[in-house]
PDB file of C-alpha atoms in Angstrom:
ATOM      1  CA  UNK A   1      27.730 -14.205   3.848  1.00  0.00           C
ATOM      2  CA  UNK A   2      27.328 -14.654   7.695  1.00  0.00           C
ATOM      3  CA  UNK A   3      26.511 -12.042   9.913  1.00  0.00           C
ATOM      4  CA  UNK A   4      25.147 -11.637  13.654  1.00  0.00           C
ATOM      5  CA  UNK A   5      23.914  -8.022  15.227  1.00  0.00           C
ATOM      6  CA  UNK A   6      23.783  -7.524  18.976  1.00  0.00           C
ATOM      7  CA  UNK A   7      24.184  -4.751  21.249  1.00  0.00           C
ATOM      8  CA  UNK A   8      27.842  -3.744  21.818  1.00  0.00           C
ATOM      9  CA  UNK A   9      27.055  -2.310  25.119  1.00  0.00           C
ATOM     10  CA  UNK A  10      24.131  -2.756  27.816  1.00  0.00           C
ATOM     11  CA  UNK A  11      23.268  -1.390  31.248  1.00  0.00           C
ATOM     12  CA  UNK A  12      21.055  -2.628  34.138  1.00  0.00           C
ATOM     13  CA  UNK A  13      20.523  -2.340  37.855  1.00  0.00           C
ATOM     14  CA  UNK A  14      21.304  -4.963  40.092  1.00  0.00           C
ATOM     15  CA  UNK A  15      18.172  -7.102  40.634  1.00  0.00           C
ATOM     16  CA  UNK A  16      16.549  -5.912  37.384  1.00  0.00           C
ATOM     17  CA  UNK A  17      15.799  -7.823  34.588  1.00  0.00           C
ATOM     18  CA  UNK A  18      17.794  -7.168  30.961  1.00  0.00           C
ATOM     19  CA  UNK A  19      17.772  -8.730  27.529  1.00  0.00           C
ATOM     20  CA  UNK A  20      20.097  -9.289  25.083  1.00  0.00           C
ATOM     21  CA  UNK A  21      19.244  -9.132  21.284  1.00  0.00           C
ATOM     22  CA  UNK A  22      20.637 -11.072  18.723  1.00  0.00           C
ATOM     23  CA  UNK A  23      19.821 -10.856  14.855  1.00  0.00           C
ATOM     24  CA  UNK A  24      21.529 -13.655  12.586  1.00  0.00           C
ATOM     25  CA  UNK A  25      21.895 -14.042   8.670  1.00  0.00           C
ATOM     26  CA  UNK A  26      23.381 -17.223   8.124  1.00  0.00           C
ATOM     27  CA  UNK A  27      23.507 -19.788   4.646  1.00  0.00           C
ATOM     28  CA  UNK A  28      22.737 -22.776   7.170  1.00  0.00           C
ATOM     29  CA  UNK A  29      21.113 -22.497  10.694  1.00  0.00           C
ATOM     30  CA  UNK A  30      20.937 -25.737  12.934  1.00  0.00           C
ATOM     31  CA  UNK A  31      20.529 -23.325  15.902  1.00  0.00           C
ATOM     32  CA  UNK A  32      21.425 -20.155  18.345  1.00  0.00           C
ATOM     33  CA  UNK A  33      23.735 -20.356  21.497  1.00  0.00           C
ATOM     34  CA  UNK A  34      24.416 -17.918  23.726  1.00  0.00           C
ATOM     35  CA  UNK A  35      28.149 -17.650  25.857  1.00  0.00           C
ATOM     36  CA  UNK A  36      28.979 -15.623  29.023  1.00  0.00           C
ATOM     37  CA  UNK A  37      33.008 -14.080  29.055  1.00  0.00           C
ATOM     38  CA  UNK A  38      34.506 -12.501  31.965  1.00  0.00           C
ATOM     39  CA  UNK A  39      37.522 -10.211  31.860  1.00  0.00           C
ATOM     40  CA  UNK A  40      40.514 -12.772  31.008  1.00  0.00           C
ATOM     41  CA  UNK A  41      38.294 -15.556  31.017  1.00  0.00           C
ATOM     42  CA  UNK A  42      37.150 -17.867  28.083  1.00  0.00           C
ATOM     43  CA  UNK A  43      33.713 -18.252  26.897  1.00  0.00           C
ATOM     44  CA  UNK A  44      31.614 -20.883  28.794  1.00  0.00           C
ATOM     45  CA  UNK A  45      28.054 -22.488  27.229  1.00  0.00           C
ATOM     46  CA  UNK A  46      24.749 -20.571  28.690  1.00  0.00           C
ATOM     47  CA  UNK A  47      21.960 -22.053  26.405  1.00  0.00           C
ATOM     48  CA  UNK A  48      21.202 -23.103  23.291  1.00  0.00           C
ATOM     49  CA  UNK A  49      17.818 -22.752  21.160  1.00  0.00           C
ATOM     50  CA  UNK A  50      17.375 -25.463  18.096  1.00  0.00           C
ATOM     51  CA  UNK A  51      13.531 -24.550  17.920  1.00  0.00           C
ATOM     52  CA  UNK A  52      11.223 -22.148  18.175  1.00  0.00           C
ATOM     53  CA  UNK A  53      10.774 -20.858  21.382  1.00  0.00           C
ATOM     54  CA  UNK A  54      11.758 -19.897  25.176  1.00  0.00           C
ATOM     55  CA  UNK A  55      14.548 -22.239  27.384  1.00  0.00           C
ATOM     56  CA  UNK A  56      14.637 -21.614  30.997  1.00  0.00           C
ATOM     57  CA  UNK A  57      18.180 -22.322  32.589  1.00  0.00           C
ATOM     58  CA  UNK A  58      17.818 -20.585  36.386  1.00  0.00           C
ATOM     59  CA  UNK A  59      17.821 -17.015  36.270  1.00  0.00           C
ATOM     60  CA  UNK A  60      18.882 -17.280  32.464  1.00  0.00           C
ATOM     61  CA  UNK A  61      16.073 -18.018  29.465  1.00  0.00           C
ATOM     62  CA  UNK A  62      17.055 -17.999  25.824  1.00  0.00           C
ATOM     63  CA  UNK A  63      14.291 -17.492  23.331  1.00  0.00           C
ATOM     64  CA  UNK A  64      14.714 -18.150  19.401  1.00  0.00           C
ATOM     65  CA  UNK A  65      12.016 -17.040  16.392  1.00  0.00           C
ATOM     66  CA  UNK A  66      13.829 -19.274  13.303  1.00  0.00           C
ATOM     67  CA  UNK A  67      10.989 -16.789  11.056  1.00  0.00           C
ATOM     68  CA  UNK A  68      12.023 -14.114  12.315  1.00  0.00           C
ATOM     69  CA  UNK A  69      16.156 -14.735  12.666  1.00  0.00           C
ATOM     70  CA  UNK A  70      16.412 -13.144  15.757  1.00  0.00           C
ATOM     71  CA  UNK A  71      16.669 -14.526  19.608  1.00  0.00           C
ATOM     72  CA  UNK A  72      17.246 -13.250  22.945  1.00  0.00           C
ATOM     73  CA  UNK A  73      18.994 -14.020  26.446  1.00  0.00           C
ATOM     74  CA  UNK A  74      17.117 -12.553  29.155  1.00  0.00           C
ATOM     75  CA  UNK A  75      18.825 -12.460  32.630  1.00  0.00           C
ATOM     76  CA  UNK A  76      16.386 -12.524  35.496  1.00  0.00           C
ATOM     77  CA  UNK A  77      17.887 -10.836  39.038  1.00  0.00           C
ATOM     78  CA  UNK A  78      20.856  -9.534  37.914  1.00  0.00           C
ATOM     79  CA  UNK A  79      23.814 -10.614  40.286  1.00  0.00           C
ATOM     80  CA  UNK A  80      26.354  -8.401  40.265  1.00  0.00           C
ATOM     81  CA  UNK A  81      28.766 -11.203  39.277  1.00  0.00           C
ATOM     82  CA  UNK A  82      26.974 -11.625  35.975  1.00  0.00           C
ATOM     83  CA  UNK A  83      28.850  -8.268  34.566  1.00  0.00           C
ATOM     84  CA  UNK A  84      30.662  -9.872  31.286  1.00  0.00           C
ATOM     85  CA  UNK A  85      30.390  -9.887  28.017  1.00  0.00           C
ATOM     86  CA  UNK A  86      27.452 -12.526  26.025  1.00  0.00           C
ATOM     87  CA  UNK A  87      27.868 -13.692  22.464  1.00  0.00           C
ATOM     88  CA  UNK A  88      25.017 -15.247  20.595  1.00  0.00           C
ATOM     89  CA  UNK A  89      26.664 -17.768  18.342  1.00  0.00           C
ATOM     90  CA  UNK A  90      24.854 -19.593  15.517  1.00  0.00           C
ATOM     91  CA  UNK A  91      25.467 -23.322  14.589  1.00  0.00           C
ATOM     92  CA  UNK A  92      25.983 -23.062  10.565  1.00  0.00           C
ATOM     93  CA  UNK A  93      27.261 -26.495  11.031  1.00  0.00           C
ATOM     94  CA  UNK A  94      30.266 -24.968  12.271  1.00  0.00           C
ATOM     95  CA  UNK A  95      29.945 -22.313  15.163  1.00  0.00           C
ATOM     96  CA  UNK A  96      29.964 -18.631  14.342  1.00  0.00           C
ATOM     97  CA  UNK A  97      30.154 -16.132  16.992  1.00  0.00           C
ATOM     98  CA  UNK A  98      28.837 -12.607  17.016  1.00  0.00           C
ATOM     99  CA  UNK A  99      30.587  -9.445  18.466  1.00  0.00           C
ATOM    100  CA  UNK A 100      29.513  -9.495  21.585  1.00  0.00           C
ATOM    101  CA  UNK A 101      27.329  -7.347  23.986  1.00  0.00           C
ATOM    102  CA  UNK A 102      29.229  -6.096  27.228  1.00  0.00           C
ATOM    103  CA  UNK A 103      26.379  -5.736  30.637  1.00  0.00           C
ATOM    104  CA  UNK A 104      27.993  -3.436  32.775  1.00  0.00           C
ATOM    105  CA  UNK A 105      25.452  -4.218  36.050  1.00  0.00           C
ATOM    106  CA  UNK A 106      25.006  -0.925  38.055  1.00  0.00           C
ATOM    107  CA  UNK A 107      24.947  -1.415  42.623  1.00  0.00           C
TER     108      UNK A 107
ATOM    109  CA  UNK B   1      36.914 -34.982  34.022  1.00  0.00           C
ATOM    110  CA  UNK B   2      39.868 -32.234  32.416  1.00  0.00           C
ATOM    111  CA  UNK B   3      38.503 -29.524  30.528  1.00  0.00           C
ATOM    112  CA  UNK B   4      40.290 -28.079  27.250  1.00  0.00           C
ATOM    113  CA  UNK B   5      43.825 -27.726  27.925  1.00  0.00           C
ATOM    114  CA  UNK B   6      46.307 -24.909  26.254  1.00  0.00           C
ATOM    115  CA  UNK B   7      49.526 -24.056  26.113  1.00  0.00           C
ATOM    116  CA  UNK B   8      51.734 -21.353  26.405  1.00  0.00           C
ATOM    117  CA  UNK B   9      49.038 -19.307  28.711  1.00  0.00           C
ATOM    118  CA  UNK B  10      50.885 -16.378  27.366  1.00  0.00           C
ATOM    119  CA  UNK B  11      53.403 -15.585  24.370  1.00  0.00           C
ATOM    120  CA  UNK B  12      55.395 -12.481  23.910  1.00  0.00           C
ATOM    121  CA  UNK B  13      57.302 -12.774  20.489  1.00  0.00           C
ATOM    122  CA  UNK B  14      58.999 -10.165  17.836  1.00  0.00           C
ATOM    123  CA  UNK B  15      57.618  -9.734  14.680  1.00  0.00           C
ATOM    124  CA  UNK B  16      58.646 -12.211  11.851  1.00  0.00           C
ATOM    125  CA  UNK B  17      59.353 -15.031  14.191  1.00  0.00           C
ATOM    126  CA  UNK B  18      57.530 -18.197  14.385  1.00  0.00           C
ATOM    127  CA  UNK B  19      55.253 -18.973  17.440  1.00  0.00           C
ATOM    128  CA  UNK B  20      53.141 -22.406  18.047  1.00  0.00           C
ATOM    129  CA  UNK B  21      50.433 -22.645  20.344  1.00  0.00           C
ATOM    130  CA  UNK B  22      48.971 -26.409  21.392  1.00  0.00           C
ATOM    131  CA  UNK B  23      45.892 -27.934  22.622  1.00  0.00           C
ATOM    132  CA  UNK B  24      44.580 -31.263  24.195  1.00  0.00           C
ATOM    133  CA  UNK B  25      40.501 -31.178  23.619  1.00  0.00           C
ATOM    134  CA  UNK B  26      38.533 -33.487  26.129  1.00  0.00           C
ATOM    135  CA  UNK B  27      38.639 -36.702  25.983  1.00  0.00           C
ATOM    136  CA  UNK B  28      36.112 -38.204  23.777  1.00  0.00           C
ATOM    137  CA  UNK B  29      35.308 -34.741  22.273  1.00  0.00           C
ATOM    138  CA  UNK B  30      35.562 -35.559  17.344  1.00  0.00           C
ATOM    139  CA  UNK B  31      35.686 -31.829  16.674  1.00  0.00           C
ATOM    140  CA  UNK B  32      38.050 -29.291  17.745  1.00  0.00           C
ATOM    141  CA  UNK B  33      37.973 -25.332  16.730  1.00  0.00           C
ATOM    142  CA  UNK B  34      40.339 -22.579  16.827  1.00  0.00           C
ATOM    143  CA  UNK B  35      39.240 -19.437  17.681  1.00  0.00           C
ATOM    144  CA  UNK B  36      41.214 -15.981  16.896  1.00  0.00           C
ATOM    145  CA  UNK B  37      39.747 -13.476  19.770  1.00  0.00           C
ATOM    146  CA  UNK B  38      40.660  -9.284  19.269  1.00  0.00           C
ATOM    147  CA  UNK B  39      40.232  -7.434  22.298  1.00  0.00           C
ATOM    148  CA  UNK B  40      36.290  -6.367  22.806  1.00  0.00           C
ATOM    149  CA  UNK B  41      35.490  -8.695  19.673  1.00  0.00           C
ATOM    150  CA  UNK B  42      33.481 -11.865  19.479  1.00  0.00           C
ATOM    151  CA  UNK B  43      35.707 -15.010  18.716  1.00  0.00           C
ATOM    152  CA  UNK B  44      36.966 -15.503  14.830  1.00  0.00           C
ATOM    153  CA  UNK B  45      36.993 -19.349  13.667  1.00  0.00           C
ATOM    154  CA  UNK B  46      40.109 -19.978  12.315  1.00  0.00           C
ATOM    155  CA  UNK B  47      39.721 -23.866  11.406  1.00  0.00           C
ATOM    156  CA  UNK B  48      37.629 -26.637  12.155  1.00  0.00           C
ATOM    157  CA  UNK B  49      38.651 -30.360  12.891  1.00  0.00           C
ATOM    158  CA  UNK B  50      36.509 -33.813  12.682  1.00  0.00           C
ATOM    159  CA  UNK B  51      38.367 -35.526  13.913  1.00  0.00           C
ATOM    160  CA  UNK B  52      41.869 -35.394  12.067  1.00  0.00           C
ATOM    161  CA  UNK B  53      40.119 -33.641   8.737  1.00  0.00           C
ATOM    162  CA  UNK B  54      40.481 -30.088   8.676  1.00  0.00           C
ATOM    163  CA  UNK B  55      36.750 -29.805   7.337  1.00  0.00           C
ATOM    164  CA  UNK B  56      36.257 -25.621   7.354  1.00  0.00           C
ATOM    165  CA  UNK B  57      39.978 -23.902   7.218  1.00  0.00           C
ATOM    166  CA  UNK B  58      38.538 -20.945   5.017  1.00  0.00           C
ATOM    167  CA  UNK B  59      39.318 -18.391   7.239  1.00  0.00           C
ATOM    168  CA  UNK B  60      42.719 -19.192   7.631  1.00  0.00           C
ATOM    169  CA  UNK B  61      45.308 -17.394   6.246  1.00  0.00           C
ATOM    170  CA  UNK B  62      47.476 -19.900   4.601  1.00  0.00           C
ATOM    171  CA  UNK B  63      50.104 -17.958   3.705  1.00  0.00           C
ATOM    172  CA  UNK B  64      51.295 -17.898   7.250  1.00  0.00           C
ATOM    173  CA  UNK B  65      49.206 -19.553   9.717  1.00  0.00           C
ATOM    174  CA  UNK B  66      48.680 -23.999   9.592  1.00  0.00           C
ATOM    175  CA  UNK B  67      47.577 -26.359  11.786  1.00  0.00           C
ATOM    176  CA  UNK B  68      47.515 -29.926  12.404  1.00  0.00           C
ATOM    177  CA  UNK B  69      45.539 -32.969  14.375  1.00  0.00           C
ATOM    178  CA  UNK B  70      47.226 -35.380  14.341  1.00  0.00           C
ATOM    179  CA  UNK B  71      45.538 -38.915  15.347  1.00  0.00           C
ATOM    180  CA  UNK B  72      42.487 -36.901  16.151  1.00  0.00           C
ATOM    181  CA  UNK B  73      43.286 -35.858  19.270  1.00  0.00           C
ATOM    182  CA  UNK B  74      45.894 -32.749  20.101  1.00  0.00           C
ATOM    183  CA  UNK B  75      46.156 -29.698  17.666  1.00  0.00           C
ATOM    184  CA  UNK B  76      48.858 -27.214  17.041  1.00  0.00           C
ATOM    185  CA  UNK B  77      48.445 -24.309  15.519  1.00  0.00           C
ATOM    186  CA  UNK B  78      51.373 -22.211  13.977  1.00  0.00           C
ATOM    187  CA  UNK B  79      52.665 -18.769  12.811  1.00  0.00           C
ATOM    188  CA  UNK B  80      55.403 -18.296  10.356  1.00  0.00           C
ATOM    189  CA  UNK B  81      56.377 -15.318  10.656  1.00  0.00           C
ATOM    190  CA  UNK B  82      53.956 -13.720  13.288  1.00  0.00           C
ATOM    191  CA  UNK B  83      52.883 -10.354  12.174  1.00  0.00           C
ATOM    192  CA  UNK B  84      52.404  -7.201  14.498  1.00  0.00           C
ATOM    193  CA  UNK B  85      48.528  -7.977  13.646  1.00  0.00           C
ATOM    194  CA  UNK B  86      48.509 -11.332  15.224  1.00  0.00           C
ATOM    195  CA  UNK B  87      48.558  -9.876  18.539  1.00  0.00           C
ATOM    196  CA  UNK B  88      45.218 -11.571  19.790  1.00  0.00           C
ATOM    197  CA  UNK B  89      43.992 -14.241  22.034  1.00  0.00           C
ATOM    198  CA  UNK B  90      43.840 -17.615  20.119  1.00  0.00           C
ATOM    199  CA  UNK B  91      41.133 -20.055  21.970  1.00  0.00           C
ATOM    200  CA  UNK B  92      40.898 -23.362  21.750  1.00  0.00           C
ATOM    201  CA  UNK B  93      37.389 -25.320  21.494  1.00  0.00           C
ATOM    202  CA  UNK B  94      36.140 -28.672  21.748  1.00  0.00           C
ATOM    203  CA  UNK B  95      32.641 -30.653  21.138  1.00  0.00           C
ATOM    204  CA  UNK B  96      31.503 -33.434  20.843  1.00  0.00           C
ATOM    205  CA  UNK B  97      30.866 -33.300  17.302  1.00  0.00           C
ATOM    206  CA  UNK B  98      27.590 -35.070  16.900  1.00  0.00           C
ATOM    207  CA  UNK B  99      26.433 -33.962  13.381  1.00  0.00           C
ATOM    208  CA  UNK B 100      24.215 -31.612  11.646  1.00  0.00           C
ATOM    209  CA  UNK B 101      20.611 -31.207  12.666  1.00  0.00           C
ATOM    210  CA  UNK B 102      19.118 -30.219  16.298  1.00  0.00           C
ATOM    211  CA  UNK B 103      22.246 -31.609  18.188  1.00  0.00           C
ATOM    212  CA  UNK B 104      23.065 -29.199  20.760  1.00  0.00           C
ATOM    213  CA  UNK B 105      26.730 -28.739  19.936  1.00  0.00           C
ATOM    214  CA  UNK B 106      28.230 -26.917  22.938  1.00  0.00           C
ATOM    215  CA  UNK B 107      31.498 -25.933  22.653  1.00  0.00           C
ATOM    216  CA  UNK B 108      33.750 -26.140  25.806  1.00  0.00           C
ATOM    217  CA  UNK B 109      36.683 -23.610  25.555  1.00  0.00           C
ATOM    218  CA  UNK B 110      40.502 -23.897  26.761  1.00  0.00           C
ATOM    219  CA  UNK B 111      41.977 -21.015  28.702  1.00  0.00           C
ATOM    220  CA  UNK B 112      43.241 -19.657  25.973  1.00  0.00           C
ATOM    221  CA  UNK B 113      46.975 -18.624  24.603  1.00  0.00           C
ATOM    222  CA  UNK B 114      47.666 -14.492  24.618  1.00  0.00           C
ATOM    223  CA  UNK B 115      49.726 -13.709  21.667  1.00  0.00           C
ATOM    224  CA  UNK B 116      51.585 -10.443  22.142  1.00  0.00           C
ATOM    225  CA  UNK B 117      53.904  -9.557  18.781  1.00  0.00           C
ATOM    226  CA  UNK B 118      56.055  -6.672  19.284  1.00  0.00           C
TER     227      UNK B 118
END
């Protein structure tokens, strides 16, 4: 079977730093996105991690460990704007999103 | 360039009626997803497209839901007879399908149609 973990809720301060876990157990694994989706919105493409290993997008990074099954989004000073919800999402050939993890970004 | 377009926005329907929702992927773009979305949840692949092959439908349920592509491009998916259970956001997704392997397939979603069965 197919299954991501990640937080369903997470808080931080405006101008702080917070990271989002995601654990995957997948039959096939070509790599790990992440998604940002505000209230009413659709899901839009933050990053995507086919190796080991940190990407740097802005104030967004995305790290991957393909040992370990398990990467990260880390969002560097928090806007206020960036309150939504972030979905890892693993490409088993086809995409497979996880739950989701909801910031909720604190003034 | 146009994004992913869908149609109706929004859909308020009684229970065992029919209900078809339709979407024109970017231009260019092989594959083409549907997505079922509950409220708080992560998206729920419905089907997959390459092109006009329905190539992963196994989380479809048959007995009332289909879809088609024709000529590759636009989709439709349908309910017959919509269920109170339905009630979801059903999201449309496009790549451009380049294969297996590192590709960075990034999916570009439509706005989305809001199912409401009452």
């Amino acid at each position: 079977g197919q299954s991501l973990e990640q937080p369903s809720e997470v808080t931080a301060v405006e101008g702080a730093i917070v990271q989002i876990n995601c654990t995957y157990q997948t039959s096939g694994f070509y790599g790990l996105s992440w998604y940002q989706q505000h209230d009413g919105g659709a899901p839009t493409f933050l990053s995507y991690n086919a190796l080991d290993g940190l990407e740097e997008t802005g104030r967004f990074s995305s790290f991957l460990s393909r040992s370990d099954s398990y990467g990260y989004l880390l969002l560097q000073e928090l806007q206020m704007k960036d309150s939504a919800s972030y979905f890892c999402a693993v490409n088993d050939d086809k995409i497979i999103f996880g739950k989701g993890t909801r910031l909720h970004i604190l003034p | 360039e146009a994004g992913v377009v869908q149609s109706p926005r929004y859909k308020i329907i009684e229970k065992k009626q029919p209900v078809a929702f339709w979407c024109n992927p970017i231009s260019g773009h092989n594959t083409l997803y549907w997505y079922r979305q509950n409220l708080g949840q992560g998206p729920e692949l419905l089907i997959r497209y390459e092109n006009e092959e329905a190539v992963d439908d196994s989380q479809l349920p048959k007995d009332r839901f289909s879809a088609e592509r024709l000529k590759g491009v636009d989709s439709t998916l349908k309910i017959q007879p919509a269920e109170l259970g339905d009630s979801a956001v059903y999201l449309c997704a496009s790549s451009l399908g380049l294969g297996q392997g590192t590709t960075n397939e990034k999916l570009f979603f439509g706005s989305g149609t809001q199912l409401s069965v009452l």
